[in-house]
mmCIF file with all atom_site columns, C-alpha atoms in Angstrom:
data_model
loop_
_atom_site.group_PDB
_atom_site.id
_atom_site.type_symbol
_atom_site.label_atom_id
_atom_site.label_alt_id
_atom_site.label_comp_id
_atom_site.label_asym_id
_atom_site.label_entity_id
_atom_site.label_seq_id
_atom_site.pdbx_PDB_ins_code
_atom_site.Cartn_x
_atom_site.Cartn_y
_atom_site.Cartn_z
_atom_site.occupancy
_atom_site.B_iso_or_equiv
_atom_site.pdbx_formal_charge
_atom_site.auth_seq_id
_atom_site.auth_comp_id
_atom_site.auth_asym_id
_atom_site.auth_atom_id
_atom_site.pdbx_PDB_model_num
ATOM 1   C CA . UNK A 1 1   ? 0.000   0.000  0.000   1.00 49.00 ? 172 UNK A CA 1
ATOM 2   C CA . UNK A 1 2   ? 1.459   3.332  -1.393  1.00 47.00 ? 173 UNK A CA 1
ATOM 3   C CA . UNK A 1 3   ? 1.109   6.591  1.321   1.00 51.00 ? 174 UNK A CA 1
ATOM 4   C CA . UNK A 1 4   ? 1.690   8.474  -1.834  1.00 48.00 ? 175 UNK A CA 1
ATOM 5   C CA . UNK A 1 5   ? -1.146  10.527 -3.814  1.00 46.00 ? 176 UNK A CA 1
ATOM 6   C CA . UNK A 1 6   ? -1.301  10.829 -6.952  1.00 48.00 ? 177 UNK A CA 1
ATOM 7   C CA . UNK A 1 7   ? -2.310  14.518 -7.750  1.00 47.00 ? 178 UNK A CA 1
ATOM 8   C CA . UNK A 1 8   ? -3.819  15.413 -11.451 1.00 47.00 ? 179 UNK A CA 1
ATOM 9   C CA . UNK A 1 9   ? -2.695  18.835 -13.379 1.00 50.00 ? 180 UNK A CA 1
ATOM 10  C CA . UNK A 1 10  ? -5.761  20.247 -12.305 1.00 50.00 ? 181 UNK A CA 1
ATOM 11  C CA . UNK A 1 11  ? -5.713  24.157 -12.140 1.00 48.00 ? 182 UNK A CA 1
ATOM 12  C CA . UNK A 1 12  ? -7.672  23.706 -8.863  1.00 52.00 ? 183 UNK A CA 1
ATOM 13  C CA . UNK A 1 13  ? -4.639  22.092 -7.165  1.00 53.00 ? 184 UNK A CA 1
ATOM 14  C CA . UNK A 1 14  ? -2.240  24.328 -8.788  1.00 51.00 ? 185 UNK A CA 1
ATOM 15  C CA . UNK A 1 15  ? -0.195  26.460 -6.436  1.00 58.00 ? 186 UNK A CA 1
ATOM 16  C CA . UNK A 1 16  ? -1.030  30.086 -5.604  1.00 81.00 ? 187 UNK A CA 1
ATOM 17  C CA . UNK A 1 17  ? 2.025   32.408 -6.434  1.00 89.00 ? 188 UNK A CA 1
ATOM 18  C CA . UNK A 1 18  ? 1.470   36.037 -4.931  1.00 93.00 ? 189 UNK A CA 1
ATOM 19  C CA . UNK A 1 19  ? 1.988   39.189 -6.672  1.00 95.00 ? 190 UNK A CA 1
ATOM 20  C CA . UNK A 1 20  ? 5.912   40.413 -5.661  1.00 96.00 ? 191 UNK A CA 1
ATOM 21  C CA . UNK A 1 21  ? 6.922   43.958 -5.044  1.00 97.00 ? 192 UNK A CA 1
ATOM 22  C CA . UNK A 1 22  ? 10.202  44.926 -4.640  1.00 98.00 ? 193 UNK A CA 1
ATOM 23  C CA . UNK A 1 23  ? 11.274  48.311 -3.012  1.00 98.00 ? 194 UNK A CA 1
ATOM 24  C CA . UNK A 1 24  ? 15.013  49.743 -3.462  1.00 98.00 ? 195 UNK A CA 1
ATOM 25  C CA . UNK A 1 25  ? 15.232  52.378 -0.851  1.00 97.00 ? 196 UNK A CA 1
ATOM 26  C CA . UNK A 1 26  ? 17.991  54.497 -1.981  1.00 97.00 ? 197 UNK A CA 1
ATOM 27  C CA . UNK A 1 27  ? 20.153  56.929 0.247   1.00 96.00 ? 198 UNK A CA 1
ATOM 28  C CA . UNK A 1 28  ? 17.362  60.197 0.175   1.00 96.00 ? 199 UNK A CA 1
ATOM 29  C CA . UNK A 1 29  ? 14.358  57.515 1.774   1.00 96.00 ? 200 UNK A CA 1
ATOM 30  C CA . UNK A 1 30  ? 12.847  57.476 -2.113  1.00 96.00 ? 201 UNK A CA 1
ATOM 31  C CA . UNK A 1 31  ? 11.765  53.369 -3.299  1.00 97.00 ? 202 UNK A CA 1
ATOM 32  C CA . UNK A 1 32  ? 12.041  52.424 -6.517  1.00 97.00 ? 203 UNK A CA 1
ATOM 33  C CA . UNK A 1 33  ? 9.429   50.177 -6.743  1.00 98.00 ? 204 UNK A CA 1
ATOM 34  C CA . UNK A 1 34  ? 8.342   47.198 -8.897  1.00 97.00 ? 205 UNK A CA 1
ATOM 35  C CA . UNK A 1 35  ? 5.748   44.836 -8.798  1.00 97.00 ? 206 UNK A CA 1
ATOM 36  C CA . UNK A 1 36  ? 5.508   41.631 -10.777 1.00 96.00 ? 207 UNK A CA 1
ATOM 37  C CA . UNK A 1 37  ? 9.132   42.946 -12.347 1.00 96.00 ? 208 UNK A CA 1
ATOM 38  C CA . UNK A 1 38  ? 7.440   45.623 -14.281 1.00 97.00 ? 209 UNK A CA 1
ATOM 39  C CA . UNK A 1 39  ? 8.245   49.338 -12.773 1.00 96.00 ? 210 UNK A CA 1
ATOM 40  C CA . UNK A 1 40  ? 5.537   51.022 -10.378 1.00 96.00 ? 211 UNK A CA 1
ATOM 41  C CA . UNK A 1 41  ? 5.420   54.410 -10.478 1.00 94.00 ? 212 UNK A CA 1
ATOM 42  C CA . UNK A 1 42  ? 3.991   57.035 -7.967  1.00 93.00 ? 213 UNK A CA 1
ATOM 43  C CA . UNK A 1 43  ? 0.230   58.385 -9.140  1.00 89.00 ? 214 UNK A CA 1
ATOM 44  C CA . UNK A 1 44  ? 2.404   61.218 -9.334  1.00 90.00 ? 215 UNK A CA 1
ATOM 45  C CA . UNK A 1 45  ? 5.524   61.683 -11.029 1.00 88.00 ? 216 UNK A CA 1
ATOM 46  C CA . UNK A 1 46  ? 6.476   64.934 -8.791  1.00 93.00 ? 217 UNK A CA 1
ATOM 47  C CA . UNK A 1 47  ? 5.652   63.205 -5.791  1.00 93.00 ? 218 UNK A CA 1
ATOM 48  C CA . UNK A 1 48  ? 7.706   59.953 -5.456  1.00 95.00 ? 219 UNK A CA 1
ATOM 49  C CA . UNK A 1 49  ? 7.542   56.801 -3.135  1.00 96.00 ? 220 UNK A CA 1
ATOM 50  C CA . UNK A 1 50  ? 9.280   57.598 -0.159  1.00 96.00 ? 221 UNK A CA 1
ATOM 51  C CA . UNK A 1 51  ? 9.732   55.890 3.121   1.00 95.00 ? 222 UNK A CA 1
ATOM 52  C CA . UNK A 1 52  ? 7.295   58.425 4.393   1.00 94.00 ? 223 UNK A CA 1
ATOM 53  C CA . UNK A 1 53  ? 4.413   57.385 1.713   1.00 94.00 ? 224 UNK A CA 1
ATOM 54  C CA . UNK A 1 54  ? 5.076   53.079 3.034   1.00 95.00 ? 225 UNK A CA 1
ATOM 55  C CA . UNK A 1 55  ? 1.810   52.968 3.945   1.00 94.00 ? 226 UNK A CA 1
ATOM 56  C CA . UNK A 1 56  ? -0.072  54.575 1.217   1.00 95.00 ? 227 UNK A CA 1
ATOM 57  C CA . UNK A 1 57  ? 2.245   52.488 -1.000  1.00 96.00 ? 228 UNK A CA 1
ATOM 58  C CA . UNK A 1 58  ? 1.321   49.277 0.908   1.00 95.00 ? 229 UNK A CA 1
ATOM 59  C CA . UNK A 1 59  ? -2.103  50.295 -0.046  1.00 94.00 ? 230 UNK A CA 1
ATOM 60  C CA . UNK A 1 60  ? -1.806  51.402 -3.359  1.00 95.00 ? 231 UNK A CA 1
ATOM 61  C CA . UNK A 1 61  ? -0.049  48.000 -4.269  1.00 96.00 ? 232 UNK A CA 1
ATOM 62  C CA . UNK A 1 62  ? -3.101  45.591 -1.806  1.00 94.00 ? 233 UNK A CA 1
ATOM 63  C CA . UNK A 1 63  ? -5.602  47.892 -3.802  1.00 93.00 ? 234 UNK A CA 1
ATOM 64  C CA . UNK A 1 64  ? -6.547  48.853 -0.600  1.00 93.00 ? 235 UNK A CA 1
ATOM 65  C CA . UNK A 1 65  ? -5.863  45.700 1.524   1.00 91.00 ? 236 UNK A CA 1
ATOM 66  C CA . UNK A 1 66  ? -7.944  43.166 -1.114  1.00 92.00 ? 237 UNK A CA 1
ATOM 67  C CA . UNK A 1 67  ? -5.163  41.605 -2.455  1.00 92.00 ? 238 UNK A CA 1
ATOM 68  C CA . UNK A 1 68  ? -2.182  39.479 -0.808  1.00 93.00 ? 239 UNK A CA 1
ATOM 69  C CA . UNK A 1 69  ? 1.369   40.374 -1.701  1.00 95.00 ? 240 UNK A CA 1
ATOM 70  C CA . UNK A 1 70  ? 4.972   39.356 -0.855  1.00 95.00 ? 241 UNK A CA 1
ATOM 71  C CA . UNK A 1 71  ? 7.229   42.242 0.167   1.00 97.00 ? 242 UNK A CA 1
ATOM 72  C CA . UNK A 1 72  ? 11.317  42.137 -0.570  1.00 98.00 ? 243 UNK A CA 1
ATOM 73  C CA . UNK A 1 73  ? 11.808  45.522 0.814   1.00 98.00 ? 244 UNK A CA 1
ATOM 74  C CA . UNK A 1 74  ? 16.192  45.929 0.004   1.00 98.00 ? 245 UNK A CA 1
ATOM 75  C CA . UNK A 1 75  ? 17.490  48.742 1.783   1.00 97.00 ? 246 UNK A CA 1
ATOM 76  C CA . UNK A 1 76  ? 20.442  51.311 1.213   1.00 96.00 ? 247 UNK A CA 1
ATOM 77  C CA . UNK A 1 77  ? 22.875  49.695 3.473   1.00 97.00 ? 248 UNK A CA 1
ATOM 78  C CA . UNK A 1 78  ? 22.335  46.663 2.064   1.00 97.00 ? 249 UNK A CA 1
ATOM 79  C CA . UNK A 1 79  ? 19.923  44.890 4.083   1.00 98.00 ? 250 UNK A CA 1
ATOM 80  C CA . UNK A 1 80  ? 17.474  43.297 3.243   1.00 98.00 ? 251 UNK A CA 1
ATOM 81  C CA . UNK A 1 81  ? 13.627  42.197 4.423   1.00 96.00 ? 252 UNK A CA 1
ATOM 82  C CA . UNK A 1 82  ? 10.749  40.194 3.165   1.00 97.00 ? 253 UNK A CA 1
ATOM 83  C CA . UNK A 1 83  ? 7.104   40.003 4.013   1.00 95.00 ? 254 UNK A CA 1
ATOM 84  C CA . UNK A 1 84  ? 3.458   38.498 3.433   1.00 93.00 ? 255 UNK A CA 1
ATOM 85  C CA . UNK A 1 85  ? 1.112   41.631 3.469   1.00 93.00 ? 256 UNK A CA 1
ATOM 86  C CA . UNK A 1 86  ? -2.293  40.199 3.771   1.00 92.00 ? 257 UNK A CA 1
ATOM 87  C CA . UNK A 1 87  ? -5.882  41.307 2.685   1.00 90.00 ? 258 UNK A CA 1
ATOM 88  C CA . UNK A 1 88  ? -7.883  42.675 5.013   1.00 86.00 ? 259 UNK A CA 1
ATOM 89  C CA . UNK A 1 89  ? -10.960 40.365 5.976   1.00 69.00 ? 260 UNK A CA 1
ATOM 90  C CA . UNK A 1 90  ? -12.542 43.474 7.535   1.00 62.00 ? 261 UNK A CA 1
ATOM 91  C CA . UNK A 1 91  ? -13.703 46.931 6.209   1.00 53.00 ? 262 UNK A CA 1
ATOM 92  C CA . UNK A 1 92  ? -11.286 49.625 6.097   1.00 54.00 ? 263 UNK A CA 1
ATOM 93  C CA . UNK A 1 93  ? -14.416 51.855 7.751   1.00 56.00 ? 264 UNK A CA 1
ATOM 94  C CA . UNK A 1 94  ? -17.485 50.739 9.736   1.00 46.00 ? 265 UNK A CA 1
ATOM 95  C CA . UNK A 1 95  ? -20.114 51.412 7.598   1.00 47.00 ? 266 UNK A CA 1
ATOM 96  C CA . UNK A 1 96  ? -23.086 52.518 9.728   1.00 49.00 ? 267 UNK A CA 1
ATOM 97  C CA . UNK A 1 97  ? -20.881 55.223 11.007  1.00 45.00 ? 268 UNK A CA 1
ATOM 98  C CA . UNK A 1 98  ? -23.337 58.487 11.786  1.00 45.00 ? 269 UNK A CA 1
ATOM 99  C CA . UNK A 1 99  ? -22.304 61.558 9.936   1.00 46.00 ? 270 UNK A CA 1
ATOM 100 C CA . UNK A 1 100 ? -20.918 64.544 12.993  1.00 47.00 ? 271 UNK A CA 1
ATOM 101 C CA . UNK A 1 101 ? -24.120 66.577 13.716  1.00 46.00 ? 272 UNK A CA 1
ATOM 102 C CA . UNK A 1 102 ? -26.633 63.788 12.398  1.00 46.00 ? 273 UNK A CA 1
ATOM 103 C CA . UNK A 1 103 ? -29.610 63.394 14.969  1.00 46.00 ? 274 UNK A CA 1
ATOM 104 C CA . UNK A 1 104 ? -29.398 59.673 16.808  1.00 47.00 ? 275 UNK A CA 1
ATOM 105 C CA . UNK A 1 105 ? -32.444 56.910 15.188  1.00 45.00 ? 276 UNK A CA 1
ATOM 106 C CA . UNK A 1 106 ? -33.278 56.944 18.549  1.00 43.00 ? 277 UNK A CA 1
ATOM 107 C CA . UNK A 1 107 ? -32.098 55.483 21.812  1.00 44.00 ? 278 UNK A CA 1
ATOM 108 C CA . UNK A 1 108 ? -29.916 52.589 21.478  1.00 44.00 ? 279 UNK A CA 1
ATOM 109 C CA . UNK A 1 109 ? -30.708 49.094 22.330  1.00 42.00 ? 280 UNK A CA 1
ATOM 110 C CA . UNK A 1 110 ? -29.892 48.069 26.013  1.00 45.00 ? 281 UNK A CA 1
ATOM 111 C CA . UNK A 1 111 ? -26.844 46.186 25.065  1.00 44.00 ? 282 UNK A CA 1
ATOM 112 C CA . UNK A 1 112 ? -25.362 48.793 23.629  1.00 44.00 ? 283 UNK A CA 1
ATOM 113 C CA . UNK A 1 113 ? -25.665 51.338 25.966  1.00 43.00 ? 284 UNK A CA 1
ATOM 114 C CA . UNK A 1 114 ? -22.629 52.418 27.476  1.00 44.00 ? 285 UNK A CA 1
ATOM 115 C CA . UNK A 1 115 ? -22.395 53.335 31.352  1.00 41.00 ? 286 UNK A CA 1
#
């Protein structure tokens, strides 16, 4: 008896390669960035990617924390780092938050009254 599978070429068994970005930080803080090997500009090109902009960049490359990515970030001194940024399996914002001056629908249930 064999402990052995034997596994078809069936796309649904295939293995799931993430998108890659690679950041170059140079001296200055400003990435050159690439995702998939193919360049990745800023939206733009006055304002660059900087060390400063990470986290919009981190965003801008998740479209907004939908998408998983793997993260070789190589920096000046020659170090370098790696990382799994995941999607988000929550909303960026709550959405039944009230509007500032909106009037209340009314008292809230007991449960969620707060003391």
């Amino acid at each position: 008896m064999s402990i052995h599978h034997h596994h078809s070429a069936d796309s649904a068994q295939t293995p799931i390669v993430l998108p890659l970005a690679v950041i170059t930080v140079d001296t200055y803080g400003i990435l050159a960035v690439t995702l998939d090997g193919a360049e990745y500009p800023p939206p733009s090109p006055t304002t660059p990617w900087s060390k400063a902009r990470f986290a919009d960049l981190l965003d801008t490359l998740t479209l907004d924390r939908t998408q998983t990515i793997r993260v070789e970030v190589h920096e000046s001194d020659g170090s370098t780092f790696t990382d799994i940024i995941h999607a988000s399996h929550t909303p960026r914002t709550h959405p039944y938050e009230e509007t500032a001056g909106a009037p209340a629908a009314g008292p809230a249930p007991a449960h969620a009254r707060h003391h």
